[in-house]
Coordinates of C-alpha atoms in Angstrom, one line a residue:
I1434 CA 65.4 93.8 90.3
T1435 CA 69.1 94.4 90.7
L1436 CA 69.2 96.7 87.7
F1437 CA 66.7 99.2 89.1
T1438 CA 66.8 98.8 92.9
R1439 CA 69.3 98.8 95.7
E1440 CA 69.3 96.8 98.9
G1441 CA 66.6 98.0 101.2
D1442 CA 64.5 99.5 98.4
Y1443 CA 60.8 98.6 98.0
V1444 CA 59.6 96.6 95.0
L1445 CA 55.9 96.7 94.2
D1446 CA 54.4 93.8 92.2
P1447 CA 50.8 94.6 91.3
F1448 CA 50.3 91.1 89.8
M1449 CA 52.0 89.0 92.4
G1450 CA 50.7 85.6 91.4
S1451 CA 52.6 82.9 93.5
G1452 CA 55.2 85.4 94.8
T1453 CA 58.3 84.6 92.7
T1454 CA 59.2 88.3 92.7
G1455 CA 58.8 88.4 96.5
L1456 CA 61.2 85.5 96.8
A1457 CA 63.8 87.3 94.6
C1458 CA 63.4 90.4 96.8
K1459 CA 64.0 88.3 99.9
L1460 CA 67.2 86.9 98.4
L1461 CA 68.4 90.3 97.2
N1462 CA 67.6 92.1 100.5
R1463 CA 64.7 94.2 99.0
E1464 CA 61.4 95.0 100.7
F1465 CA 58.4 93.6 98.9
I1466 CA 54.8 94.7 98.4
G1467 CA 52.7 92.2 96.4
I1468 CA 49.1 92.6 95.2
D1469 CA 46.9 90.1 93.5
F1470 CA 43.2 89.9 92.7
T1471 CA 42.9 86.2 93.5
E1472 CA 42.8 85.3 97.2
E1473 CA 44.1 81.8 96.3
Y1474 CA 47.3 83.2 94.8
C1475 CA 47.7 85.6 97.8
K1476 CA 47.6 82.5 100.1
I1477 CA 50.1 80.6 98.0
A1478 CA 52.5 83.6 97.9
E1479 CA 52.1 84.1 101.7
E1480 CA 53.1 80.5 102.3
R1481 CA 56.1 80.7 99.9
L1482 CA 57.3 83.9 101.6
Q1483 CA 57.2 82.4 105.1
V1484 CA 60.6 80.8 104.6
S1485 CA 63.5 82.8 106.0
R1486 CA 66.2 84.2 103.7
G1487 CA 68.8 81.7 105.1
E1488 CA 66.5 78.7 104.5
L1489 CA 65.8 80.0 101.0
I1490 CA 69.5 80.3 100.2
K1491 CA 70.2 76.8 101.6
T1492 CA 67.4 75.3 99.5
L1493 CA 68.7 76.9 96.4
K1494 CA 72.2 75.7 97.0
I1495 CA 71.0 72.2 97.4
K1496 CA 69.0 72.4 94.2
I1497 CA 71.9 73.7 92.3
Q1498 CA 74.3 71.1 93.7
N1499 CA 71.8 68.3 92.7
E1500 CA 71.5 69.6 89.2
L1501 CA 75.3 69.8 88.8
F1502 CA 76.0 66.3 90.0

């Protein structure tokens, strides 16, 4: 994502699945458009993307610290 986009750019993920690309976009200050055929995956992605950028960064920092120690 960082190789081909800049902050504020849009990223289209036509096979969104559980929304991992959307989370990366949120962390990297990109706009995200996700599409998936399965309603179940759309709901999962929507729930995962409800978290704010700050909360996401905080969670990742905690996970990294726990793995290091």
